[in-house]
Amino acid sequence: MNNYETVFILNPVLSDEQIKETVKKYEDFLVSRGAEMVAKEDWGLKKLAYPIQHKKSGFYHLFEFKAPGEVIEPLELEFRRDERMMRYLTVKLDKYAIEWAEKRRKRNKEKA
Amino acid sequence: MATSIEQQAKGKKDGEIRYLTPLNIETTKAKKYCRFKRSGIKYVDYKDPNFLMGFVNEQGKLLPRRLTGTSLKFQRKVATAVKRARHLALMPYVGDLLK
């Protein structure tokens, strides 16, 4: 099991329900393949620094999870096939990154 | 050290510039340091564009180590973090008057 983190940007023209459905789909996808969700974050509608597919904003979501390495390839394949997905980035976390992620989560919690 | 006008004028020709009060120019520059090493940051987060903005110039280009003082180890991490942030449209690839 490795620690991963993935950020993806969803198309801004989607309705709230469609977004929830999409996020749920990927969460279930991960869990069904033996992944363990550590944290989920919804950054909401954010302005992009430059236009992607002629869109100026997008819905950002962050997943942090523990998973065996084999699930990443099918996950990204699924991302690529999905036209609701504008961008994604998956990063493997090293020990410093895990430490930082925990600290960040704690700080966000205090703020909220 | 205060010097009188006569002392300054010694050995100088007429018409050369002399100052009424001797100039006191500070020549020692502040020593550069790596902010990651100093404050004990071990991971450079690509999700924090505000922080990464400190490492690029107005056009969004990465600043050299020579200017920021970042150590080589962390300069590499900063570079990857900036590239990741750009991919996720958190930071622009090119800009005009970013700051």
PDB file of C-alpha atoms in Angstrom:
ATOM      1  CA  MET A   1       0.000   0.000   0.000  1.00  0.00           C
ATOM      2  CA  ASN A   2       1.268   3.426  -0.944  1.00  0.00           C
ATOM      3  CA  ASN A   3       0.022   6.868  -0.098  1.00  0.00           C
ATOM      4  CA  TYR A   4      -1.336   8.894  -2.985  1.00  0.00           C
ATOM      5  CA  GLU A   5      -2.973  12.211  -3.496  1.00  0.00           C
ATOM      6  CA  THR A   6      -4.986  13.216  -6.506  1.00  0.00           C
ATOM      7  CA  VAL A   7      -6.401  16.582  -7.467  1.00  0.00           C
ATOM      8  CA  PHE A   8      -8.872  16.865 -10.315  1.00  0.00           C
ATOM      9  CA  ILE A   9     -10.784  19.674 -11.947  1.00  0.00           C
ATOM     10  CA  LEU A  10     -14.368  19.120 -13.058  1.00  0.00           C
ATOM     11  CA  ASN A  11     -16.164  20.967 -15.801  1.00  0.00           C
ATOM     12  CA  PRO A  12     -17.897  24.125 -14.436  1.00  0.00           C
ATOM     13  CA  VAL A  13     -21.049  23.601 -16.515  1.00  0.00           C
ATOM     14  CA  LEU A  14     -22.071  20.571 -14.451  1.00  0.00           C
ATOM     15  CA  SER A  15     -24.882  20.825 -11.918  1.00  0.00           C
ATOM     16  CA  ASP A  16     -24.284  20.210  -8.212  1.00  0.00           C
ATOM     17  CA  GLU A  17     -25.860  16.784  -8.505  1.00  0.00           C
ATOM     18  CA  GLN A  18     -23.694  15.732 -11.421  1.00  0.00           C
ATOM     19  CA  ILE A  19     -20.605  16.795  -9.511  1.00  0.00           C
ATOM     20  CA  LYS A  20     -21.587  14.840  -6.426  1.00  0.00           C
ATOM     21  CA  GLU A  21     -22.301  11.842  -8.602  1.00  0.00           C
ATOM     22  CA  THR A  22     -18.918  12.061 -10.354  1.00  0.00           C
ATOM     23  CA  VAL A  23     -16.986  12.445  -7.123  1.00  0.00           C
ATOM     24  CA  LYS A  24     -18.907   9.531  -5.619  1.00  0.00           C
ATOM     25  CA  LYS A  25     -18.135   7.424  -8.689  1.00  0.00           C
ATOM     26  CA  TYR A  26     -14.391   7.831  -8.281  1.00  0.00           C
ATOM     27  CA  GLU A  27     -14.533   7.321  -4.558  1.00  0.00           C
ATOM     28  CA  ASP A  28     -16.413   4.049  -5.033  1.00  0.00           C
ATOM     29  CA  PHE A  29     -14.018   3.107  -7.814  1.00  0.00           C
ATOM     30  CA  LEU A  30     -11.074   3.458  -5.440  1.00  0.00           C
ATOM     31  CA  VAL A  31     -12.708   1.770  -2.480  1.00  0.00           C
ATOM     32  CA  SER A  32     -13.894  -1.173  -4.573  1.00  0.00           C
ATOM     33  CA  ARG A  33     -10.310  -1.809  -5.638  1.00  0.00           C
ATOM     34  CA  GLY A  34      -8.977  -2.012  -2.136  1.00  0.00           C
ATOM     35  CA  ALA A  35      -8.090   1.613  -1.505  1.00  0.00           C
ATOM     36  CA  GLU A  36      -8.579   3.333   1.802  1.00  0.00           C
ATOM     37  CA  MET A  37      -9.690   6.961   1.743  1.00  0.00           C
ATOM     38  CA  VAL A  38      -7.698   9.163   4.092  1.00  0.00           C
ATOM     39  CA  ALA A  39      -9.131  12.581   3.293  1.00  0.00           C
ATOM     40  CA  LYS A  40     -11.432  14.309   0.843  1.00  0.00           C
ATOM     41  CA  GLU A  41     -11.505  17.996   0.127  1.00  0.00           C
ATOM     42  CA  ASP A  42     -13.824  20.101  -1.950  1.00  0.00           C
ATOM     43  CA  TRP A  43     -12.268  23.405  -2.917  1.00  0.00           C
ATOM     44  CA  GLY A  44     -15.413  24.486  -4.756  1.00  0.00           C
ATOM     45  CA  LEU A  45     -15.552  26.571  -7.904  1.00  0.00           C
ATOM     46  CA  LYS A  46     -12.188  28.201  -8.467  1.00  0.00           C
ATOM     47  CA  LYS A  47     -10.941  30.538 -11.117  1.00  0.00           C
ATOM     48  CA  LEU A  48      -8.280  28.981 -13.338  1.00  0.00           C
ATOM     49  CA  ALA A  49      -4.969  30.710 -13.917  1.00  0.00           C
ATOM     50  CA  TYR A  50      -5.414  30.174 -17.661  1.00  0.00           C
ATOM     51  CA  PRO A  51      -8.313  28.855 -19.738  1.00  0.00           C
ATOM     52  CA  ILE A  52      -8.665  25.087 -20.193  1.00  0.00           C
ATOM     53  CA  GLN A  53     -11.090  23.910 -22.913  1.00  0.00           C
ATOM     54  CA  HIS A  54     -12.263  27.529 -23.209  1.00  0.00           C
ATOM     55  CA  LYS A  55     -13.422  27.488 -19.592  1.00  0.00           C
ATOM     56  CA  LYS A  56     -12.233  30.006 -17.054  1.00  0.00           C
ATOM     57  CA  SER A  57     -13.203  28.161 -13.880  1.00  0.00           C
ATOM     58  CA  GLY A  58     -13.589  24.648 -12.554  1.00  0.00           C
ATOM     59  CA  PHE A  59     -14.596  22.566  -9.563  1.00  0.00           C
ATOM     60  CA  TYR A  60     -11.522  21.358  -7.673  1.00  0.00           C
ATOM     61  CA  HIS A  61     -11.507  18.166  -5.646  1.00  0.00           C
ATOM     62  CA  LEU A  62      -8.747  16.513  -3.679  1.00  0.00           C
ATOM     63  CA  PHE A  63      -8.528  12.861  -2.653  1.00  0.00           C
ATOM     64  CA  GLU A  64      -5.917  11.493  -0.340  1.00  0.00           C
ATOM     65  CA  PHE A  65      -5.832   7.715  -0.140  1.00  0.00           C
ATOM     66  CA  LYS A  66      -3.838   4.625   0.587  1.00  0.00           C
ATOM     67  CA  ALA A  67      -3.872   2.135  -2.223  1.00  0.00           C
ATOM     68  CA  PRO A  68      -1.882  -0.601  -3.885  1.00  0.00           C
ATOM     69  CA  GLY A  69       0.036   0.719  -6.893  1.00  0.00           C
ATOM     70  CA  GLU A  70      -2.021  -1.209  -9.455  1.00  0.00           C
ATOM     71  CA  VAL A  71      -5.130   0.938  -9.025  1.00  0.00           C
ATOM     72  CA  ILE A  72      -3.522   4.132 -10.307  1.00  0.00           C
ATOM     73  CA  GLU A  73      -3.343   3.083 -13.953  1.00  0.00           C
ATOM     74  CA  PRO A  74      -7.062   2.173 -14.256  1.00  0.00           C
ATOM     75  CA  LEU A  75      -8.025   5.271 -12.276  1.00  0.00           C
ATOM     76  CA  GLU A  76      -6.184   7.566 -14.653  1.00  0.00           C
ATOM     77  CA  LEU A  77      -7.559   5.689 -17.639  1.00  0.00           C
ATOM     78  CA  GLU A  78     -11.016   6.346 -16.277  1.00  0.00           C
ATOM     79  CA  PHE A  79     -10.143  10.031 -15.804  1.00  0.00           C
ATOM     80  CA  ARG A  80      -8.972  10.294 -19.386  1.00  0.00           C
ATOM     81  CA  ARG A  81     -12.166   8.749 -20.728  1.00  0.00           C
ATOM     82  CA  ASP A  82     -14.389  11.012 -18.679  1.00  0.00           C
ATOM     83  CA  GLU A  83     -15.315  14.196 -20.488  1.00  0.00           C
ATOM     84  CA  ARG A  84     -16.482  15.858 -17.277  1.00  0.00           C
ATOM     85  CA  MET A  85     -12.861  15.806 -16.135  1.00  0.00           C
ATOM     86  CA  MET A  86     -10.797  18.769 -17.282  1.00  0.00           C
ATOM     87  CA  ARG A  87      -7.493  18.063 -15.520  1.00  0.00           C
ATOM     88  CA  TYR A  88      -6.101  15.628 -12.993  1.00  0.00           C
ATOM     89  CA  LEU A  89      -2.830  15.064 -11.200  1.00  0.00           C
ATOM     90  CA  THR A  90      -1.896  12.086  -9.063  1.00  0.00           C
ATOM     91  CA  VAL A  91       1.145  12.264  -6.820  1.00  0.00           C
ATOM     92  CA  LYS A  92       2.727   9.622  -4.648  1.00  0.00           C
ATOM     93  CA  LEU A  93       3.406  10.989  -1.170  1.00  0.00           C
ATOM     94  CA  ASP A  94       6.721  10.478   0.578  1.00  0.00           C
ATOM     95  CA  LYS A  95       7.130  10.640   4.361  1.00  0.00           C
ATOM     96  CA  TYR A  96       7.555  14.403   4.420  1.00  0.00           C
ATOM     97  CA  ALA A  97       4.512  14.869   2.229  1.00  0.00           C
ATOM     98  CA  ILE A  98       2.389  12.723   4.567  1.00  0.00           C
ATOM     99  CA  GLU A  99       3.566  14.758   7.519  1.00  0.00           C
ATOM    100  CA  TRP A 100       2.720  17.955   5.684  1.00  0.00           C
ATOM    101  CA  ALA A 101      -0.700  16.659   4.627  1.00  0.00           C
ATOM    102  CA  GLU A 102      -1.587  15.888   8.238  1.00  0.00           C
ATOM    103  CA  LYS A 103      -0.447  19.306   9.366  1.00  0.00           C
ATOM    104  CA  ARG A 104      -2.419  20.957   6.597  1.00  0.00           C
ATOM    105  CA  ARG A 105      -5.568  19.032   7.479  1.00  0.00           C
ATOM    106  CA  LYS A 106      -5.269  20.016  11.118  1.00  0.00           C
ATOM    107  CA  ARG A 107      -4.775  23.653  10.198  1.00  0.00           C
ATOM    108  CA  ASN A 108      -7.784  23.653   7.880  1.00  0.00           C
ATOM    109  CA  LYS A 109      -9.895  22.106  10.602  1.00  0.00           C
ATOM    110  CA  GLU A 110      -8.933  24.832  13.042  1.00  0.00           C
ATOM    111  CA  LYS A 111      -9.811  27.486  10.506  1.00  0.00           C
ATOM    112  CA  ALA A 112     -13.219  26.013   9.798  1.00  0.00           C
TER     113      ALA A 112
ATOM    114  CA  MET B   1      35.729  58.022  10.970  1.00  0.00           C
ATOM    115  CA  ALA B   2      35.297  61.742  10.642  1.00  0.00           C
ATOM    116  CA  THR B   3      37.874  63.466   8.531  1.00  0.00           C
ATOM    117  CA  SER B   4      38.313  67.167   8.104  1.00  0.00           C
ATOM    118  CA  ILE B   5      38.156  68.824   4.723  1.00  0.00           C
ATOM    119  CA  GLU B   6      41.885  69.412   4.846  1.00  0.00           C
ATOM    120  CA  GLN B   7      42.610  65.738   5.401  1.00  0.00           C
ATOM    121  CA  GLN B   8      40.384  64.727   2.499  1.00  0.00           C
ATOM    122  CA  ALA B   9      41.945  67.318   0.263  1.00  0.00           C
ATOM    123  CA  LYS B  10      45.413  65.962   0.941  1.00  0.00           C
ATOM    124  CA  GLY B  11      46.988  64.610  -2.209  1.00  0.00           C
ATOM    125  CA  LYS B  12      44.108  65.733  -4.382  1.00  0.00           C
ATOM    126  CA  LYS B  13      44.237  68.275  -7.125  1.00  0.00           C
ATOM    127  CA  ASP B  14      42.211  71.432  -7.125  1.00  0.00           C
ATOM    128  CA  GLY B  15      38.726  71.013  -8.481  1.00  0.00           C
ATOM    129  CA  GLU B  16      38.364  67.361  -7.464  1.00  0.00           C
ATOM    130  CA  ILE B  17      35.143  66.477  -5.692  1.00  0.00           C
ATOM    131  CA  ARG B  18      35.293  66.611  -1.909  1.00  0.00           C
ATOM    132  CA  TYR B  19      32.535  65.938   0.532  1.00  0.00           C
ATOM    133  CA  LEU B  20      31.782  68.143   3.475  1.00  0.00           C
ATOM    134  CA  THR B  21      30.780  65.153   5.562  1.00  0.00           C
ATOM    135  CA  PRO B  22      32.562  61.897   4.833  1.00  0.00           C
ATOM    136  CA  LEU B  23      30.373  59.310   3.143  1.00  0.00           C
ATOM    137  CA  ASN B  24      29.458  56.329   5.190  1.00  0.00           C
ATOM    138  CA  ILE B  25      28.458  53.601   2.765  1.00  0.00           C
ATOM    139  CA  GLU B  26      27.548  50.197   4.099  1.00  0.00           C
ATOM    140  CA  THR B  27      29.353  47.624   1.990  1.00  0.00           C
ATOM    141  CA  THR B  28      28.523  44.360   3.769  1.00  0.00           C
ATOM    142  CA  LYS B  29      25.513  42.732   2.107  1.00  0.00           C
ATOM    143  CA  ALA B  30      22.999  40.652   4.022  1.00  0.00           C
ATOM    144  CA  LYS B  31      23.993  37.006   3.774  1.00  0.00           C
ATOM    145  CA  LYS B  32      21.596  34.951   1.660  1.00  0.00           C
ATOM    146  CA  TYR B  33      20.042  31.917   3.205  1.00  0.00           C
ATOM    147  CA  CYS B  34      17.789  29.051   2.277  1.00  0.00           C
ATOM    148  CA  ARG B  35      14.413  29.699   3.811  1.00  0.00           C
ATOM    149  CA  PHE B  36      13.499  26.004   3.794  1.00  0.00           C
ATOM    150  CA  LYS B  37      16.560  25.024   5.775  1.00  0.00           C
ATOM    151  CA  ARG B  38      16.208  27.890   8.166  1.00  0.00           C
ATOM    152  CA  SER B  39      12.551  27.364   8.994  1.00  0.00           C
ATOM    153  CA  GLY B  40      12.642  23.595   8.778  1.00  0.00           C
ATOM    154  CA  ILE B  41      10.201  23.107   5.908  1.00  0.00           C
ATOM    155  CA  LYS B  42      10.664  19.657   4.446  1.00  0.00           C
ATOM    156  CA  TYR B  43       7.990  19.479   1.779  1.00  0.00           C
ATOM    157  CA  VAL B  44       7.183  22.039  -0.894  1.00  0.00           C
ATOM    158  CA  ASP B  45       3.444  21.993  -1.463  1.00  0.00           C
ATOM    159  CA  TYR B  46       2.205  22.488  -5.027  1.00  0.00           C
ATOM    160  CA  LYS B  47      -1.293  23.255  -3.698  1.00  0.00           C
ATOM    161  CA  ASP B  48      -0.220  26.586  -2.233  1.00  0.00           C
ATOM    162  CA  PRO B  49       0.175  29.019  -5.150  1.00  0.00           C
ATOM    163  CA  ASN B  50       0.559  32.075  -2.901  1.00  0.00           C
ATOM    164  CA  PHE B  51       3.714  30.666  -1.397  1.00  0.00           C
ATOM    165  CA  LEU B  52       5.134  29.560  -4.751  1.00  0.00           C
ATOM    166  CA  MET B  53       4.555  33.021  -6.205  1.00  0.00           C
ATOM    167  CA  GLY B  54       7.610  34.098  -4.230  1.00  0.00           C
ATOM    168  CA  PHE B  55       9.804  31.966  -6.470  1.00  0.00           C
ATOM    169  CA  VAL B  56       8.744  33.319  -9.856  1.00  0.00           C
ATOM    170  CA  ASN B  57       9.153  36.689 -11.503  1.00  0.00           C
ATOM    171  CA  GLU B  58       6.455  38.950 -12.956  1.00  0.00           C
ATOM    172  CA  GLN B  59       6.213  36.844 -16.081  1.00  0.00           C
ATOM    173  CA  GLY B  60       5.763  33.654 -14.098  1.00  0.00           C
ATOM    174  CA  LYS B  61       9.264  32.350 -14.797  1.00  0.00           C
ATOM    175  CA  LEU B  62      11.186  30.523 -12.106  1.00  0.00           C
ATOM    176  CA  LEU B  63      13.749  32.659 -10.329  1.00  0.00           C
ATOM    177  CA  PRO B  64      17.317  31.336 -10.096  1.00  0.00           C
ATOM    178  CA  ARG B  65      18.847  30.191  -6.828  1.00  0.00           C
ATOM    179  CA  ARG B  66      21.275  33.032  -7.154  1.00  0.00           C
ATOM    180  CA  LEU B  67      18.469  35.473  -6.381  1.00  0.00           C
ATOM    181  CA  THR B  68      16.322  33.575  -3.902  1.00  0.00           C
ATOM    182  CA  GLY B  69      19.135  31.915  -1.967  1.00  0.00           C
ATOM    183  CA  THR B  70      17.358  28.561  -1.958  1.00  0.00           C
ATOM    184  CA  SER B  71      19.626  25.552  -1.560  1.00  0.00           C
ATOM    185  CA  LEU B  72      19.998  23.173  -4.503  1.00  0.00           C
ATOM    186  CA  LYS B  73      17.995  20.424  -2.828  1.00  0.00           C
ATOM    187  CA  PHE B  74      14.996  22.665  -2.333  1.00  0.00           C
ATOM    188  CA  GLN B  75      15.344  24.534  -5.612  1.00  0.00           C
ATOM    189  CA  ARG B  76      14.625  21.243  -7.376  1.00  0.00           C
ATOM    190  CA  LYS B  77      11.580  20.692  -5.180  1.00  0.00           C
ATOM    191  CA  VAL B  78      10.367  24.236  -5.780  1.00  0.00           C
ATOM    192  CA  ALA B  79      10.729  23.714  -9.522  1.00  0.00           C
ATOM    193  CA  THR B  80       8.605  20.545  -9.538  1.00  0.00           C
ATOM    194  CA  ALA B  81       6.033  22.148  -7.240  1.00  0.00           C
ATOM    195  CA  VAL B  82       5.688  25.149  -9.560  1.00  0.00           C
ATOM    196  CA  LYS B  83       5.309  22.861 -12.569  1.00  0.00           C
ATOM    197  CA  ARG B  84       2.611  20.843 -10.826  1.00  0.00           C
ATOM    198  CA  ALA B  85       0.770  24.004  -9.800  1.00  0.00           C
ATOM    199  CA  ARG B  86       0.889  25.186 -13.410  1.00  0.00           C
ATOM    200  CA  HIS B  87      -0.535  21.915 -14.672  1.00  0.00           C
ATOM    201  CA  LEU B  88      -3.486  22.283 -12.306  1.00  0.00           C
ATOM    202  CA  ALA B  89      -4.043  25.906 -13.380  1.00  0.00           C
ATOM    203  CA  LEU B  90      -3.265  27.165  -9.885  1.00  0.00           C
ATOM    204  CA  MET B  91      -0.444  29.206 -11.369  1.00  0.00           C
ATOM    205  CA  PRO B  92      -0.081  30.585 -14.894  1.00  0.00           C
ATOM    206  CA  TYR B  93       2.554  29.367 -17.347  1.00  0.00           C
ATOM    207  CA  VAL B  94       2.977  32.875 -18.674  1.00  0.00           C
ATOM    208  CA  GLY B  95       1.874  36.113 -17.147  1.00  0.00           C
ATOM    209  CA  ASP B  96       2.120  39.824 -17.395  1.00  0.00           C
ATOM    210  CA  LEU B  97       2.540  41.920 -14.258  1.00  0.00           C
ATOM    211  CA  LEU B  98       1.747  39.063 -11.893  1.00  0.00           C
ATOM    212  CA  LYS B  99       2.893  41.016  -8.895  1.00  0.00           C
TER     213      LYS B  99
END
